[in-house]
Amino acid sequence: MFRLGDDLAPFYALAAGDPLLRWTVCGAGRMLASPSVFEDVVKTICTTNCAWSGTVRMVSALVELGGGAFPDASTLSATPDSWYRDVARAGYRGPYLRAIARNVEDGALDLEALLPGRDLDDDAVAEVLLALPGIGPYAAAHVMQLLGRHGRLVLDSWTRPRYRRLTKKKRANDASMARAFKHYGAYAGLAFWLFLVKDWTESDDD
DNA sequence: CGTCCAGGTCTAC
DNA sequence: GGTAGACCTGGACGC
């Protein structure tokens, strides 16, 4: 789930020359992913356009549905719309989640094939994700970050103002943020994220 | 009690 | 291709 097999050496080689990210070379940058891509896709949709309390409510309901574990696609596919609406309180997301589950269950959609090392490049993976209902630029970048595909920046209502605050910039649009990390290439998204969360990891010996 | 909006996305111009 | 409006929900906030 931490993808400890992924080699972040190319990223650290770049970060070592960056005063703002040199702190990461001790081994920072491991995301905690879910056991399946399906689970990360569903959870990520549950983070969109709602407060964190809503995400907790929806995901908690899903885990309860799964009897304490995250439910598999066949379970979600077989669960009626009324459950998504009345129990999970997922609102308009319910039909999205169920549609994805149905396509995974019947084999039309193979989300696990999006894992690294399965001969799909990042652009191809992004295309698959963006075609899913409820997955837009933010959610695709977020899922890809968890997959160890770090090229895209996760841009949302938290990261955008966070970036502006840390850089003391009044205005910074999406393109300018991407430009600022472009030299990190395939690791631009990881560099962006670690830049934003540096103060989460500060310790006494820094 | 009405409005706004939170770790956005979709549809219709 | 770029952009308003709508969209479930439920806290926060102003009145």
mmCIF file of C-alpha atoms (C1' of nucleotides) in Angstrom:
data_model
loop_
_atom_site.group_PDB
_atom_site.id
_atom_site.type_symbol
_atom_site.label_atom_id
_atom_site.label_comp_id
_atom_site.label_asym_id
_atom_site.label_seq_id
_atom_site.Cartn_x
_atom_site.Cartn_y
_atom_site.Cartn_z
ATOM 1 C CA MET A 1 0.000 0.000 0.000
ATOM 2 C CA PHE A 2 3.025 2.299 0.403
ATOM 3 C CA ARG A 3 4.483 1.037 -2.920
ATOM 4 C CA LEU A 4 7.846 0.534 -1.285
ATOM 5 C CA GLY A 5 8.963 -1.205 -4.454
ATOM 6 C CA ASP A 6 8.713 2.012 -6.425
ATOM 7 C CA ASP A 7 12.096 3.638 -6.862
ATOM 8 C CA LEU A 8 11.939 7.314 -5.969
ATOM 9 C CA ALA A 9 15.669 7.829 -6.546
ATOM 10 C CA PRO A 10 15.087 9.964 -9.668
ATOM 11 C CA PHE A 11 12.880 12.264 -7.623
ATOM 12 C CA TYR A 12 15.370 12.503 -4.773
ATOM 13 C CA ALA A 13 18.129 13.309 -7.244
ATOM 14 C CA LEU A 14 16.138 16.354 -8.322
ATOM 15 C CA ALA A 15 15.033 17.261 -4.803
ATOM 16 C CA ALA A 16 18.614 17.212 -3.520
ATOM 17 C CA GLY A 17 19.302 20.264 -5.631
ATOM 18 C CA ASP A 18 16.178 22.089 -4.480
ATOM 19 C CA PRO A 19 16.466 23.942 -1.157
ATOM 20 C CA LEU A 20 12.698 23.729 -0.730
ATOM 21 C CA LEU A 21 12.537 19.960 -1.090
ATOM 22 C CA ARG A 22 15.925 18.767 0.084
ATOM 23 C CA TRP A 23 14.272 17.654 3.304
ATOM 24 C CA THR A 24 12.498 14.878 1.384
ATOM 25 C CA VAL A 25 15.578 12.871 0.433
ATOM 26 C CA CYS A 26 15.573 10.959 3.717
ATOM 27 C CA GLY A 27 12.711 8.929 2.233
ATOM 28 C CA ALA A 28 9.651 11.159 2.200
ATOM 29 C CA GLY A 29 6.957 10.873 -0.431
ATOM 30 C CA ARG A 30 5.295 7.523 0.202
ATOM 31 C CA MET A 31 1.540 7.800 -0.259
ATOM 32 C CA LEU A 32 -0.763 5.368 1.531
ATOM 33 C CA ALA A 33 -2.943 3.803 -1.117
ATOM 34 C CA SER A 34 -5.867 1.443 -0.716
ATOM 35 C CA PRO A 35 -5.451 -2.262 -1.425
ATOM 36 C CA SER A 36 -7.260 -1.870 -4.737
ATOM 37 C CA VAL A 37 -7.508 0.829 -7.363
ATOM 38 C CA PHE A 38 -11.271 0.386 -7.248
ATOM 39 C CA GLU A 39 -11.294 1.370 -3.583
ATOM 40 C CA ASP A 40 -9.192 4.468 -4.237
ATOM 41 C CA VAL A 41 -11.442 5.537 -7.097
ATOM 42 C CA VAL A 42 -14.591 5.184 -4.996
ATOM 43 C CA LYS A 43 -13.061 6.916 -1.989
ATOM 44 C CA THR A 44 -11.722 9.751 -4.107
ATOM 45 C CA ILE A 45 -15.164 10.435 -5.583
ATOM 46 C CA CYS A 46 -16.347 10.648 -1.986
ATOM 47 C CA THR A 47 -13.913 13.534 -1.425
ATOM 48 C CA THR A 48 -15.297 15.687 -4.225
ATOM 49 C CA ASN A 49 -17.487 18.719 -3.708
ATOM 50 C CA CYS A 50 -18.142 18.121 -0.030
ATOM 51 C CA ALA A 51 -16.642 18.757 3.375
ATOM 52 C CA TRP A 52 -14.374 16.134 4.953
ATOM 53 C CA SER A 53 -17.204 15.181 7.299
ATOM 54 C CA GLY A 54 -19.173 14.109 4.234
ATOM 55 C CA THR A 55 -16.299 11.969 3.004
ATOM 56 C CA VAL A 56 -16.087 10.276 6.398
ATOM 57 C CA ARG A 57 -19.842 9.671 6.417
ATOM 58 C CA MET A 58 -19.901 8.098 2.956
ATOM 59 C CA VAL A 59 -16.803 5.946 3.368
ATOM 60 C CA SER A 60 -17.861 4.812 6.839
ATOM 61 C CA ALA A 61 -21.187 3.704 5.415
ATOM 62 C CA LEU A 62 -19.400 1.791 2.649
ATOM 63 C CA VAL A 63 -17.196 -0.038 5.147
ATOM 64 C CA GLU A 64 -20.218 -0.891 7.255
ATOM 65 C CA LEU A 65 -21.876 -2.245 4.140
ATOM 66 C CA GLY A 66 -18.800 -4.394 3.625
ATOM 67 C CA GLY A 67 -19.041 -5.792 7.139
ATOM 68 C CA GLY A 68 -15.950 -3.980 8.358
ATOM 69 C CA ALA A 69 -13.930 -4.144 5.158
ATOM 70 C CA PHE A 70 -14.267 -2.048 2.047
ATOM 71 C CA PRO A 71 -16.925 -3.672 -0.150
ATOM 72 C CA ASP A 72 -15.939 -5.166 -3.487
ATOM 73 C CA ALA A 73 -17.412 -4.142 -6.825
ATOM 74 C CA SER A 74 -20.015 -6.894 -6.902
ATOM 75 C CA THR A 75 -21.360 -5.827 -3.522
ATOM 76 C CA LEU A 76 -21.589 -2.185 -4.552
ATOM 77 C CA SER A 77 -23.148 -3.141 -7.847
ATOM 78 C CA ALA A 78 -25.839 -5.179 -6.119
ATOM 79 C CA THR A 79 -26.645 -2.495 -3.557
ATOM 80 C CA PRO A 80 -29.784 -0.511 -4.438
ATOM 81 C CA ASP A 81 -29.766 3.191 -5.229
ATOM 82 C CA SER A 82 -31.854 3.814 -2.119
ATOM 83 C CA TRP A 83 -28.942 2.707 0.061
ATOM 84 C CA TYR A 84 -26.585 5.218 -1.550
ATOM 85 C CA ARG A 85 -29.188 7.921 -1.151
ATOM 86 C CA ASP A 86 -30.660 7.202 2.283
ATOM 87 C CA VAL A 87 -27.839 5.484 4.190
ATOM 88 C CA ALA A 88 -24.564 6.724 2.706
ATOM 89 C CA ARG A 89 -26.157 10.092 1.907
ATOM 90 C CA ALA A 90 -23.990 10.170 -1.199
ATOM 91 C CA GLY A 91 -26.346 12.416 -3.136
ATOM 92 C CA TYR A 92 -25.643 12.636 -6.854
ATOM 93 C CA ARG A 93 -22.502 10.482 -6.385
ATOM 94 C CA GLY A 94 -24.549 7.340 -5.734
ATOM 95 C CA PRO A 95 -25.360 6.528 -9.362
ATOM 96 C CA TYR A 96 -21.743 7.299 -10.323
ATOM 97 C CA LEU A 97 -20.367 4.844 -7.778
ATOM 98 C CA ARG A 98 -22.823 2.148 -8.688
ATOM 99 C CA ALA A 99 -22.167 2.528 -12.401
ATOM 100 C CA ILE A 100 -18.424 2.162 -11.873
ATOM 101 C CA ALA A 101 -18.973 -0.880 -9.653
ATOM 102 C CA ARG A 102 -21.202 -2.483 -12.270
ATOM 103 C CA ASN A 103 -18.615 -1.992 -15.010
ATOM 104 C CA VAL A 104 -15.842 -3.409 -12.845
ATOM 105 C CA GLU A 105 -17.958 -6.382 -11.884
ATOM 106 C CA ASP A 106 -18.905 -7.316 -15.428
ATOM 107 C CA GLY A 107 -15.334 -6.936 -16.644
ATOM 108 C CA ALA A 108 -15.894 -3.969 -18.934
ATOM 109 C CA LEU A 109 -13.637 -1.874 -16.717
ATOM 110 C CA ASP A 110 -10.322 -3.138 -15.320
ATOM 111 C CA LEU A 111 -9.190 -0.519 -12.841
ATOM 112 C CA GLU A 112 -6.413 -2.726 -11.452
ATOM 113 C CA ALA A 113 -4.777 -2.529 -14.878
ATOM 114 C CA LEU A 114 -4.038 1.112 -14.091
ATOM 115 C CA LEU A 115 -1.341 0.095 -11.617
ATOM 116 C CA PRO A 116 2.227 0.941 -12.610
ATOM 117 C CA GLY A 117 4.106 -1.702 -14.540
ATOM 118 C CA ARG A 118 1.065 -2.887 -16.449
ATOM 119 C CA ASP A 119 2.160 -1.253 -19.713
ATOM 120 C CA LEU A 120 -0.222 1.699 -19.615
ATOM 121 C CA ASP A 121 1.458 5.084 -19.630
ATOM 122 C CA ASP A 122 0.236 8.010 -17.557
ATOM 123 C CA ASP A 123 -1.716 9.604 -20.385
ATOM 124 C CA ALA A 124 -3.567 6.371 -21.059
ATOM 125 C CA VAL A 125 -4.369 5.967 -17.375
ATOM 126 C CA ALA A 126 -5.614 9.541 -17.151
ATOM 127 C CA GLU A 127 -7.855 8.946 -20.142
ATOM 128 C CA VAL A 128 -9.448 5.915 -18.497
ATOM 129 C CA LEU A 129 -9.963 7.728 -15.201
ATOM 130 C CA LEU A 130 -11.374 10.892 -16.761
ATOM 131 C CA ALA A 131 -13.918 8.806 -18.652
ATOM 132 C CA LEU A 132 -15.396 7.600 -15.345
ATOM 133 C CA PRO A 133 -18.458 9.414 -14.002
ATOM 134 C CA GLY A 134 -17.535 11.641 -11.094
ATOM 135 C CA ILE A 135 -13.828 11.679 -11.967
ATOM 136 C CA GLY A 136 -12.481 14.977 -13.277
ATOM 137 C CA PRO A 137 -9.035 16.569 -13.296
ATOM 138 C CA TYR A 138 -8.718 16.726 -9.519
ATOM 139 C CA ALA A 139 -9.854 13.160 -8.884
ATOM 140 C CA ALA A 140 -7.789 11.697 -11.717
ATOM 141 C CA ALA A 141 -4.640 13.399 -10.451
ATOM 142 C CA HIS A 142 -5.408 12.273 -6.911
ATOM 143 C CA VAL A 143 -5.912 8.623 -7.845
ATOM 144 C CA MET A 144 -2.801 8.703 -10.005
ATOM 145 C CA GLN A 145 -0.771 10.130 -7.145
ATOM 146 C CA LEU A 146 -1.857 7.152 -5.042
ATOM 147 C CA LEU A 147 -0.888 4.839 -7.897
ATOM 148 C CA GLY A 148 2.629 6.210 -7.891
ATOM 149 C CA ARG A 149 2.024 8.122 -11.103
ATOM 150 C CA HIS A 150 3.271 11.493 -9.943
ATOM 151 C CA GLY A 151 3.278 13.694 -13.019
ATOM 152 C CA ARG A 152 0.038 15.576 -12.437
ATOM 153 C CA LEU A 153 -0.658 18.178 -9.759
ATOM 154 C CA VAL A 154 -3.605 17.584 -7.447
ATOM 155 C CA LEU A 155 -5.389 20.918 -7.747
ATOM 156 C CA ASP A 156 -8.339 21.575 -5.484
ATOM 157 C CA SER A 157 -9.767 24.090 -3.026
ATOM 158 C CA TRP A 158 -7.152 23.145 -0.436
ATOM 159 C CA THR A 159 -3.971 22.928 -2.519
ATOM 160 C CA ARG A 160 -4.557 26.101 -4.531
ATOM 161 C CA PRO A 161 -4.788 28.554 -1.630
ATOM 162 C CA ARG A 162 -2.185 26.560 0.258
ATOM 163 C CA TYR A 163 0.291 27.094 -2.576
ATOM 164 C CA ARG A 164 -0.459 30.809 -2.721
ATOM 165 C CA ARG A 165 -0.017 31.199 0.984
ATOM 166 C CA LEU A 166 3.310 29.375 1.096
ATOM 167 C CA THR A 167 4.676 31.260 -1.893
ATOM 168 C CA LYS A 168 3.157 34.581 -0.811
ATOM 169 C CA LYS A 169 1.674 34.993 -4.260
ATOM 170 C CA LYS A 170 -1.588 36.848 -4.570
ATOM 171 C CA ARG A 171 -2.550 35.133 -7.790
ATOM 172 C CA ALA A 172 -1.363 31.831 -9.124
ATOM 173 C CA ASN A 173 -3.484 29.996 -11.658
ATOM 174 C CA ASP A 174 -3.278 26.281 -12.383
ATOM 175 C CA ALA A 175 -0.936 26.759 -15.305
ATOM 176 C CA SER A 176 1.531 28.786 -13.288
ATOM 177 C CA MET A 177 1.567 26.196 -10.521
ATOM 178 C CA ALA A 178 2.241 23.444 -13.033
ATOM 179 C CA ARG A 179 4.973 25.565 -14.563
ATOM 180 C CA ALA A 180 6.650 26.039 -11.204
ATOM 181 C CA PHE A 181 7.130 22.272 -10.885
ATOM 182 C CA LYS A 182 7.598 21.403 -14.534
ATOM 183 C CA HIS A 183 11.292 20.707 -14.078
ATOM 184 C CA TYR A 184 10.356 17.772 -11.847
ATOM 185 C CA GLY A 185 8.917 16.096 -14.927
ATOM 186 C CA ALA A 186 7.272 12.808 -14.034
ATOM 187 C CA TYR A 187 7.496 13.797 -10.358
ATOM 188 C CA ALA A 188 5.931 17.259 -10.632
ATOM 189 C CA GLY A 189 2.831 16.205 -8.710
ATOM 190 C CA LEU A 190 4.858 14.628 -5.928
ATOM 191 C CA ALA A 191 7.076 17.698 -5.644
ATOM 192 C CA PHE A 192 4.018 19.945 -5.516
ATOM 193 C CA TRP A 193 2.406 17.860 -2.792
ATOM 194 C CA LEU A 194 5.525 17.609 -0.636
ATOM 195 C CA PHE A 195 6.082 21.337 -0.981
ATOM 196 C CA LEU A 196 2.566 21.895 0.372
ATOM 197 C CA VAL A 197 2.796 19.507 3.316
ATOM 198 C CA LYS A 198 6.347 20.127 4.512
ATOM 199 C CA ASP A 199 5.179 21.474 7.846
ATOM 200 C CA TRP A 200 3.265 18.252 8.518
ATOM 201 C CA THR A 201 6.575 16.458 8.892
ATOM 202 C CA GLU A 202 8.733 18.945 10.708
ATOM 203 C CA SER A 203 10.375 17.478 13.766
ATOM 204 C CA ASP A 204 12.663 18.833 16.439
ATOM 205 C CA ASP A 205 15.845 17.769 14.683
ATOM 206 C CA ASP A 206 14.427 18.998 11.380
ATOM 207 C "C1'" DC B 1 -34.374 30.565 8.188
ATOM 208 C "C1'" DG B 2 -31.615 31.777 3.772
ATOM 209 C "C1'" DT B 3 -27.152 31.642 1.694
ATOM 210 C "C1'" DC B 4 -22.786 29.873 0.902
ATOM 211 C "C1'" DC B 5 -19.607 26.334 -0.025
ATOM 212 C "C1'" DA B 6 -16.476 22.321 1.093
ATOM 213 C "C1'" DG B 7 -10.107 18.389 -0.975
ATOM 214 C "C1'" DG B 8 -15.501 19.116 -8.283
ATOM 215 C "C1'" DT B 9 -17.856 17.360 -12.191
ATOM 216 C "C1'" DC B 10 -21.198 17.294 -15.872
ATOM 217 C "C1'" DT B 11 -23.955 19.312 -19.341
ATOM 218 C "C1'" DA B 12 -25.201 22.701 -22.485
ATOM 219 C "C1'" DC B 13 -24.174 26.272 -24.773
ATOM 220 C "C1'" DG C 1 -11.907 24.887 -26.045
ATOM 221 C "C1'" DG C 2 -13.735 27.589 -22.644
ATOM 222 C "C1'" DT C 3 -17.375 28.690 -19.367
ATOM 223 C "C1'" DA C 4 -21.992 29.493 -16.651
ATOM 224 C "C1'" DG C 5 -25.484 26.620 -13.905
ATOM 225 C "C1'" DA C 6 -26.953 22.739 -11.740
ATOM 226 C "C1'" DC C 7 -26.009 19.264 -8.529
ATOM 227 C "C1'" DC C 8 -26.744 15.971 -3.111
ATOM 228 C "C1'" DT C 9 -25.401 16.966 1.485
ATOM 229 C "C1'" DG C 10 -24.775 19.238 5.822
ATOM 230 C "C1'" DG C 11 -22.079 22.511 8.565
ATOM 231 C "C1'" DA C 12 -21.022 27.468 9.120
ATOM 232 C "C1'" DC C 13 -22.501 31.892 9.088
ATOM 233 C "C1'" DG C 14 -25.338 36.202 8.821
ATOM 234 C "C1'" DC C 15 -29.679 38.094 9.792
#
